[in-house]
Short mmCIF file of C-alpha atoms in Angstrom, two decimals:
data_model
loop_
_atom_site.label_atom_id
_atom_site.label_comp_id
_atom_site.label_asym_id
_atom_site.label_seq_id
_atom_site.Cartn_x
_atom_site.Cartn_y
_atom_site.Cartn_z
CA MET A 20 -0.20 0.02 0.06
CA LYS A 21 1.28 3.32 -0.91
CA THR A 22 2.02 5.70 1.96
CA ILE A 23 0.09 9.11 1.62
CA ILE A 24 0.65 10.45 5.13
CA GLU A 25 3.80 10.22 7.19
CA PHE A 26 4.68 11.87 10.72
CA ARG A 27 8.36 11.68 11.46
CA GLY A 28 9.45 12.31 14.80
CA ILE A 29 6.68 14.67 15.51
CA THR A 30 6.77 16.60 18.92
CA LYS A 31 4.60 19.40 19.99
CA ARG A 32 5.12 21.20 23.10
CA TYR A 33 3.02 24.22 24.76
CA GLY A 34 5.68 25.47 27.07
CA PRO A 35 6.44 22.68 29.62
CA VAL A 36 3.71 20.56 28.45
CA VAL A 37 4.44 17.83 25.89
CA ALA A 38 1.08 17.31 23.92
CA VAL A 39 2.63 14.96 21.29
CA ASP A 40 5.94 13.10 22.12
CA ASN A 41 8.19 11.82 19.19
CA VAL A 42 5.40 10.18 17.20
CA SER A 43 6.42 8.55 13.77
CA LEU A 44 3.44 7.04 11.90
CA ALA A 45 2.72 6.09 8.35
CA ILE A 46 -0.87 5.90 6.87
CA GLY A 47 -1.51 4.29 3.37
CA GLU A 48 -3.55 5.65 0.63
CA GLY A 49 -7.41 4.75 0.73
CA GLU A 50 -7.14 3.95 4.39
CA PHE A 51 -9.78 4.69 6.97
CA PHE A 52 -7.46 5.47 9.96
CA ALA A 53 -8.72 6.31 13.34
CA LEU A 54 -6.40 8.23 16.06
CA LEU A 55 -8.03 6.97 19.36
CA GLY A 56 -7.50 7.77 22.98
CA PRO A 57 -8.74 9.49 26.12
CA SER A 58 -9.12 13.20 26.45
CA GLY A 59 -5.73 14.89 26.47
CA CYS A 60 -3.75 12.16 24.81
CA GLY A 61 -2.59 14.31 21.98
CA LYS A 62 -4.86 12.84 19.05
CA THR A 63 -6.49 16.16 18.21
CA THR A 64 -3.26 18.00 18.32
CA LEU A 65 -1.75 15.41 15.94
CA LEU A 66 -4.67 15.91 13.50
CA ARG A 67 -4.41 19.62 13.74
CA MET A 68 -0.80 19.63 12.89
CA LEU A 69 -1.61 17.53 9.84
CA ALA A 70 -4.26 20.18 8.87
CA GLY A 71 -1.78 22.76 9.32
CA PHE A 72 -3.73 24.59 12.06
CA GLU A 73 -0.60 23.90 14.40
CA GLN A 74 3.02 23.80 13.89
CA PRO A 75 5.07 20.90 15.45
CA THR A 76 7.98 21.80 17.66
CA ARG A 77 10.13 19.25 16.18
CA GLY A 78 9.64 16.67 13.17
CA GLN A 79 8.09 16.66 9.87
CA VAL A 80 4.55 16.29 8.32
CA LEU A 81 4.73 14.51 4.71
CA ILE A 82 1.78 14.25 2.45
CA ASP A 83 2.15 12.07 -0.74
CA GLY A 84 6.06 12.37 -0.10
CA GLU A 85 6.18 16.09 0.10
CA ASP A 86 7.01 18.04 3.21
CA TYR A 87 4.20 20.04 4.28
CA THR A 88 5.42 20.84 7.84
CA ARG A 89 5.37 24.62 7.27
CA VAL A 90 2.81 24.94 4.52
CA PRO A 91 -0.40 26.92 5.61
CA PRO A 92 -3.82 24.94 5.75
CA ASN A 93 -5.31 26.48 2.45
CA ARG A 94 -2.56 25.10 0.52
CA ARG A 95 -2.62 21.44 1.76
CA PRO A 96 -4.55 18.78 -0.14
CA VAL A 97 -6.60 18.14 2.97
CA ASN A 98 -9.97 18.98 4.35
CA MET A 99 -11.37 18.98 7.69
CA VAL A 100 -14.84 18.01 9.03
CA PHE A 101 -15.21 19.69 12.47
CA GLN A 102 -17.22 17.99 15.51
CA SER A 103 -19.45 21.16 15.59
CA TYR A 104 -20.24 20.87 11.64
CA ALA A 105 -19.20 24.50 11.20
CA VAL A 106 -21.98 24.81 8.49
CA PHE A 107 -22.71 28.73 7.69
CA PRO A 108 -26.09 29.39 9.22
CA HIS A 109 -26.89 32.30 6.57
CA MET A 110 -26.18 30.27 3.46
CA THR A 111 -28.10 27.57 1.74
CA VAL A 112 -26.80 24.00 1.61
CA ALA A 113 -25.64 24.49 -2.02
CA ALA A 114 -23.71 27.76 -0.98
CA ASN A 115 -22.33 26.01 1.82
CA ILE A 116 -20.84 23.34 -0.09
CA GLU A 117 -19.81 25.64 -3.01
CA TYR A 118 -18.01 28.12 -0.64
CA GLY A 119 -14.53 26.66 -0.89
CA LEU A 120 -14.75 26.41 -4.62
CA LYS A 121 -15.97 29.95 -4.87
CA MET A 122 -12.83 30.94 -2.81
CA ASP A 123 -10.51 28.96 -5.21
CA GLY A 124 -12.04 30.82 -8.28
CA VAL A 125 -13.96 27.86 -9.74
CA ALA A 126 -16.57 28.80 -12.38
CA ARG A 127 -20.09 29.03 -11.19
CA ALA A 128 -21.37 26.17 -13.61
CA GLU A 129 -18.80 24.06 -12.33
CA ARG A 130 -19.31 24.71 -8.64
CA ARG A 131 -23.06 23.97 -9.15
CA ASP A 132 -22.13 20.50 -10.76
CA ARG A 133 -19.57 19.46 -8.23
CA ALA A 134 -22.09 20.48 -5.45
CA ARG A 135 -24.82 18.34 -6.81
CA GLU A 136 -22.17 15.31 -7.16
CA ALA A 137 -21.16 15.82 -3.45
CA LEU A 138 -24.89 16.03 -2.28
CA ALA A 139 -25.37 12.80 -4.21
CA LEU A 140 -22.64 11.24 -2.43
CA VAL A 141 -23.88 12.00 1.02
CA GLN A 142 -27.66 11.24 -0.02
CA LEU A 143 -28.84 14.59 0.19
CA GLU A 144 -30.11 15.25 -3.41
CA GLY A 145 -32.75 17.95 -3.53
CA TYR A 146 -31.48 19.77 -0.51
CA ASP A 147 -29.83 22.43 -2.39
CA GLU A 148 -31.83 25.29 -1.48
CA ARG A 149 -32.60 24.45 2.23
CA MET A 150 -31.16 26.53 5.10
CA PRO A 151 -29.19 24.74 7.90
CA ASP A 152 -31.88 25.40 10.38
CA GLN A 153 -34.16 23.39 8.34
CA LEU A 154 -31.95 20.24 8.61
CA SER A 155 -31.50 17.64 11.38
CA GLY A 156 -28.10 17.18 13.10
CA GLY A 157 -27.16 14.21 10.96
CA GLN A 158 -28.07 16.13 7.79
CA ARG A 159 -25.92 19.21 8.78
CA GLN A 160 -23.01 16.78 9.40
CA ARG A 161 -23.50 15.34 5.78
CA VAL A 162 -23.46 18.87 4.40
CA ALA A 163 -20.10 19.42 6.29
CA LEU A 164 -18.96 16.14 4.71
CA ALA A 165 -20.06 17.23 1.26
CA ARG A 166 -18.39 20.58 1.79
CA ALA A 167 -15.04 18.71 2.44
CA LEU A 168 -15.40 16.05 -0.54
CA VAL A 169 -16.49 18.61 -3.12
CA LYS A 170 -12.78 20.01 -3.37
CA ARG A 171 -11.56 16.68 -4.10
CA PRO A 172 -8.93 16.41 -1.49
CA ARG A 173 -6.34 13.69 -1.05
CA VAL A 174 -7.16 13.27 2.55
CA VAL A 175 -10.28 14.11 4.55
CA LEU A 176 -9.85 14.68 8.43
CA LEU A 177 -12.60 14.05 10.64
CA ASP A 178 -12.66 15.41 14.26
CA GLU A 179 -14.93 13.51 16.65
CA PRO A 180 -17.44 13.50 13.51
CA LEU A 181 -20.24 11.86 15.32
CA SER A 182 -20.03 12.98 18.73
CA ALA A 183 -22.80 15.66 18.73
CA LEU A 184 -25.49 13.08 17.53
CA ASP A 185 -27.71 10.92 19.33
CA ALA A 186 -26.83 7.18 19.67
CA LYS A 187 -29.15 5.85 16.91
CA LEU A 188 -28.03 8.48 14.48
CA ARG A 189 -24.52 7.90 15.28
CA GLU A 190 -24.90 4.23 14.41
CA GLU A 191 -26.79 4.95 11.00
CA LEU A 192 -23.98 7.49 9.99
CA ARG A 193 -21.24 5.03 10.86
CA PHE A 194 -22.37 2.75 8.02
CA GLU A 195 -22.82 5.74 5.82
CA LEU A 196 -19.42 7.12 6.38
CA SER A 197 -17.80 3.70 5.87
CA ARG A 198 -19.93 3.38 2.57
CA LEU A 199 -18.96 6.73 1.51
CA GLN A 200 -15.34 6.33 2.17
CA ASP A 201 -15.17 3.04 0.36
CA LYS A 202 -17.02 4.53 -2.66
CA VAL A 203 -14.77 7.68 -3.04
CA GLY A 204 -11.47 5.99 -2.14
CA ILE A 205 -10.14 8.99 -0.25
CA THR A 206 -8.07 8.59 2.77
CA PHE A 207 -9.96 9.48 5.91
CA VAL A 208 -8.13 10.18 9.21
CA MET A 209 -10.43 10.48 12.11
CA VAL A 210 -10.13 11.54 15.82
CA THR A 211 -12.22 9.96 18.32
CA HIS A 212 -12.41 8.88 21.97
CA ASP A 213 -15.31 6.42 21.12
CA GLN A 214 -13.90 2.91 21.04
CA ASP A 215 -16.91 1.51 19.36
CA GLU A 216 -16.89 4.23 16.67
CA ALA A 217 -13.19 3.54 15.79
CA LEU A 218 -13.66 -0.30 15.81
CA ALA A 219 -16.72 0.04 13.45
CA LEU A 220 -15.24 2.38 10.85
CA ALA A 221 -11.45 2.28 10.69
CA THR A 222 -9.16 -0.05 8.78
CA ARG A 223 -6.49 0.54 11.31
CA CYS A 224 -6.25 2.43 14.57
CA ALA A 225 -3.46 4.19 16.51
CA VAL A 226 -4.16 4.18 20.34
CA MET A 227 -2.39 7.35 21.92
CA HIS A 228 -1.46 7.81 25.71
CA LYS A 229 0.05 10.99 27.07
CA GLY A 230 1.43 12.11 23.67
CA SER A 231 2.79 8.83 22.53
CA LEU A 232 1.75 5.96 20.30
CA VAL A 233 0.98 2.86 22.39
CA GLN A 234 -0.22 0.45 19.64
CA VAL A 235 -1.08 0.56 15.86
CA ALA A 236 -3.12 -2.15 14.70
CA THR A 237 -6.40 -3.31 12.96
CA PRO A 238 -9.48 -3.09 15.15
CA ALA A 239 -9.67 -6.90 15.52
CA ASP A 240 -5.98 -7.04 16.60
CA LEU A 241 -6.40 -4.24 19.05
CA TYR A 242 -9.37 -6.05 20.70
CA GLU A 243 -8.15 -9.41 20.49
CA PHE A 244 -4.41 -8.91 20.95
CA PRO A 245 -3.86 -5.88 22.99
CA SER A 246 -0.03 -4.87 23.49
CA SER A 247 -0.45 -3.93 26.98
CA ARG A 248 -3.00 -3.57 30.02
CA LEU A 249 -3.57 0.06 29.05
CA VAL A 250 -4.90 -0.93 25.56
CA ALA A 251 -6.86 -3.83 26.83
CA ASP A 252 -8.56 -1.84 29.35
CA PHE A 253 -9.16 1.14 27.17
CA ILE A 254 -10.46 -0.81 24.04
CA GLY A 255 -14.04 -2.35 25.30
CA SER A 256 -14.46 -4.02 28.66
CA VAL A 257 -12.09 -6.70 30.03
CA ASN A 258 -11.26 -8.85 33.03
CA LEU A 259 -7.69 -8.44 33.97
CA PHE A 260 -5.79 -11.08 36.24
CA GLU A 261 -2.38 -10.49 37.53
CA GLY A 262 -0.61 -14.01 37.54
CA ARG A 263 2.64 -16.05 37.89
CA VAL A 264 3.90 -18.32 35.37
CA VAL A 265 4.13 -21.90 36.76
CA GLU A 266 4.65 -23.83 33.50
CA ASP A 267 5.50 -22.49 30.05
CA HIS A 268 5.79 -24.84 26.96
CA SER A 269 5.27 -24.33 23.29
CA ASP A 270 1.91 -25.93 23.40
CA HIS A 271 0.45 -24.66 26.90
CA ALA A 272 1.12 -22.70 29.84
CA LEU A 273 -0.09 -22.67 33.45
CA ILE A 274 -0.53 -19.48 35.25
CA ASP A 275 -1.15 -18.98 38.80
CA LEU A 276 -3.93 -16.41 39.40
CA PRO A 277 -3.90 -15.62 43.34
CA GLU A 278 -6.56 -12.89 42.90
CA ILE A 279 -9.14 -15.33 42.42
CA GLY A 280 -7.54 -18.48 43.80
CA ILE A 281 -7.28 -20.70 40.72
CA ARG A 282 -4.78 -21.69 38.05
CA ALA A 283 -5.34 -20.74 34.18
CA TRP A 284 -4.56 -23.11 31.46
CA LEU A 285 -3.53 -21.77 28.15
CA ASP A 286 -3.49 -23.64 24.82
CA HIS A 287 -0.09 -22.05 23.96
CA GLY A 288 3.21 -20.76 25.48
CA THR A 289 3.32 -17.31 26.87
CA GLY A 290 6.41 -15.97 25.14
CA ALA A 291 7.30 -14.40 28.32
CA SER A 292 11.22 -15.07 27.84
CA GLY A 293 12.01 -15.61 31.60
CA THR A 294 9.48 -13.21 32.87
CA VAL A 295 7.39 -15.04 35.71
CA GLN A 296 4.80 -12.10 36.36
CA ILE A 297 2.22 -11.51 33.53
CA TRP A 298 -1.33 -10.60 33.23
CA LEU A 299 -4.23 -12.16 31.56
CA ALA A 300 -6.99 -10.28 29.79
CA VAL A 301 -10.37 -11.94 29.07
CA ARG A 302 -13.20 -10.27 27.45
CA PRO A 303 -16.52 -10.40 29.22
CA GLU A 304 -18.24 -12.18 26.18
CA LYS A 305 -15.63 -14.87 26.30
CA MET A 306 -16.70 -15.82 29.88
CA GLU A 307 -19.25 -18.30 30.57
CA LEU A 308 -21.70 -18.75 33.28
CA HIS A 309 -22.89 -22.17 34.70
CA LYS A 310 -25.34 -23.08 37.49
CA ARG A 311 -23.59 -23.91 40.68
CA ALA A 312 -25.06 -26.41 43.17
CA ASN A 313 -23.65 -27.45 46.59
CA GLY A 314 -21.13 -30.33 46.13
CA GLU A 315 -21.34 -30.12 42.46
CA ALA A 316 -17.98 -30.40 40.51
CA PRO A 317 -17.03 -27.46 38.37
CA PRO A 318 -17.63 -27.72 34.56
CA VAL A 319 -14.62 -28.64 32.18
CA MET A 320 -13.66 -25.56 30.04
CA GLU A 321 -13.07 -26.55 26.33
CA GLY A 322 -9.27 -27.17 25.68
CA THR A 323 -8.29 -27.33 29.38
CA PRO A 324 -7.76 -30.22 31.91
CA GLY A 325 -10.59 -30.60 34.56
CA GLY A 326 -10.40 -27.91 37.24
CA HIS A 327 -8.72 -25.18 35.57
CA ASN A 328 -10.18 -21.89 34.25
CA VAL A 329 -13.24 -22.11 36.46
CA VAL A 330 -14.05 -19.99 39.53
CA ALA A 331 -16.90 -20.08 41.86
CA GLY A 332 -18.72 -16.79 42.45
CA ILE A 333 -22.21 -15.13 43.24
CA ILE A 334 -24.02 -12.70 40.78
CA THR A 335 -24.14 -9.45 42.39
CA ASP A 336 -25.63 -7.20 39.65
CA ILE A 337 -27.48 -7.86 36.19
CA ALA A 338 -27.90 -5.31 33.40
CA TYR A 339 -30.44 -6.09 30.71
CA LEU A 340 -29.41 -4.43 27.46
CA GLY A 341 -31.96 -5.96 25.13
CA SER A 342 -29.66 -7.96 22.86
CA GLU A 343 -27.45 -8.98 25.57
CA SER A 344 -27.14 -9.12 29.57
CA VAL A 345 -24.30 -8.09 31.57
CA TYR A 346 -23.68 -9.77 34.74
CA GLU A 347 -21.22 -9.03 37.52
CA VAL A 348 -20.01 -11.91 39.57
CA ARG A 349 -18.00 -11.57 42.93
CA THR A 350 -15.70 -14.36 43.37
CA GLU A 351 -15.02 -16.06 46.85
CA ALA A 352 -11.73 -14.05 46.98
CA GLY A 353 -13.82 -10.79 46.42
CA LYS A 354 -12.84 -9.85 42.97
CA ILE A 355 -15.63 -8.63 40.78
CA LEU A 356 -15.69 -10.10 37.15
CA ARG A 357 -18.10 -9.16 34.32
CA VAL A 358 -19.67 -11.60 31.87
CA ILE A 359 -21.76 -10.75 28.72
CA ARG A 360 -24.26 -13.20 27.53
CA PRO A 361 -26.37 -12.73 24.22
CA ASN A 362 -30.02 -13.01 24.55
CA LEU A 363 -30.49 -15.59 21.93
CA THR A 364 -34.17 -16.14 22.91
CA ARG A 365 -36.86 -14.19 24.46
CA TRP A 366 -36.27 -15.91 27.76
CA ASP A 367 -32.36 -16.05 28.00
CA GLN A 368 -32.38 -13.09 30.61
CA GLU A 369 -34.43 -15.41 33.19
CA ASP A 370 -31.64 -18.04 33.21
CA PHE A 371 -29.63 -16.41 35.89
CA THR A 372 -30.78 -14.06 38.87
CA TRP A 373 -29.35 -11.96 41.47
CA ASP A 374 -27.44 -13.48 44.43
CA GLU A 375 -27.32 -16.88 42.55
CA PRO A 376 -24.28 -19.06 42.84
CA VAL A 377 -22.52 -19.77 39.60
CA TRP A 378 -19.56 -21.13 38.17
CA LEU A 379 -17.50 -18.75 35.92
CA GLY A 380 -15.07 -19.98 33.38
CA TRP A 381 -13.16 -19.41 30.09
CA HIS A 382 -11.82 -21.56 27.29
CA ALA A 383 -8.00 -22.35 27.01
CA GLU A 384 -7.71 -19.91 23.94
CA ALA A 385 -9.80 -17.03 25.40
CA ALA A 386 -7.10 -15.26 27.39
CA ALA A 387 -4.69 -12.63 26.05
CA VAL A 388 -1.34 -12.64 27.59
CA LEU A 389 0.09 -9.28 28.44
CA LEU A 390 3.77 -8.67 29.64
CA GLN A 391 3.16 -4.97 30.61
#
């Protein structure tokens, strides 16, 4: 894949505060790339340096192989869609979309044609003469997207593009954004703190923390193979266990988990290279709940010898979310674990109840091994 954006050793300081710390990153042409992280991690500052609104203290910003580090925003082949839409309230939809072309001296007839093409891309045909106050929030965001696309940039920058919308509309526009990016083939770079949004839209994500890159990977790899406890805890929900390696072989490993008083069996080695202390991350949907009666032997988890990867507990809380239910289980050692069960039938949520004794377990391949 051809690289279209490259950050080389980018650092941004505001006095003594380091907002972005020596970031090097390459983004391929046609990617939908997400910069993801909590507030204050540096993701928006990095995006603004790509747009030209901020100048790096040190390092280079390259677009399509050319150094744009000191080039002003209006001379960069990028367009930005802001969180607040930034649609001119006194202009019609068509005038909003044509504005950038008008400033560039594009002829009126061509402006009209390109504006109609852009409106068709965002599925707003026939809205040319409407005013922004006659549009819903989702429609105004589409106008902002059309205004960015009409100039045919090499890169579209999205700053928290869906955060101002309600939950249902956000979900609808996720699919539309993905469809649109695939159709036009332009590189999209998005900043978001919403993990679901990043996982749903991006082809690759970069997780940032305190100005540095922590992990760059596909959404699936971020979720299933986090590089650290920080990433595992930030991306979705996770049960984390501190453990000690008891056995470590190429085809299996045995980990002592003193927090919950059991040993975990893995169907692979840990690759800990002599490190005896590790952490296991198990996603809530990979946990199983089983009924527990007095004197009953624990169930055998798939891929494990009997007695491993199973802990006794009591259900302390239940959240019914329609498509799934979330259970919080307190183990006998006092640790709270979370389990997600899909409600596959209309009566699934009635299988378990508050204060019920249960077995909680996971398969041999379910846990991710974290060394930091």
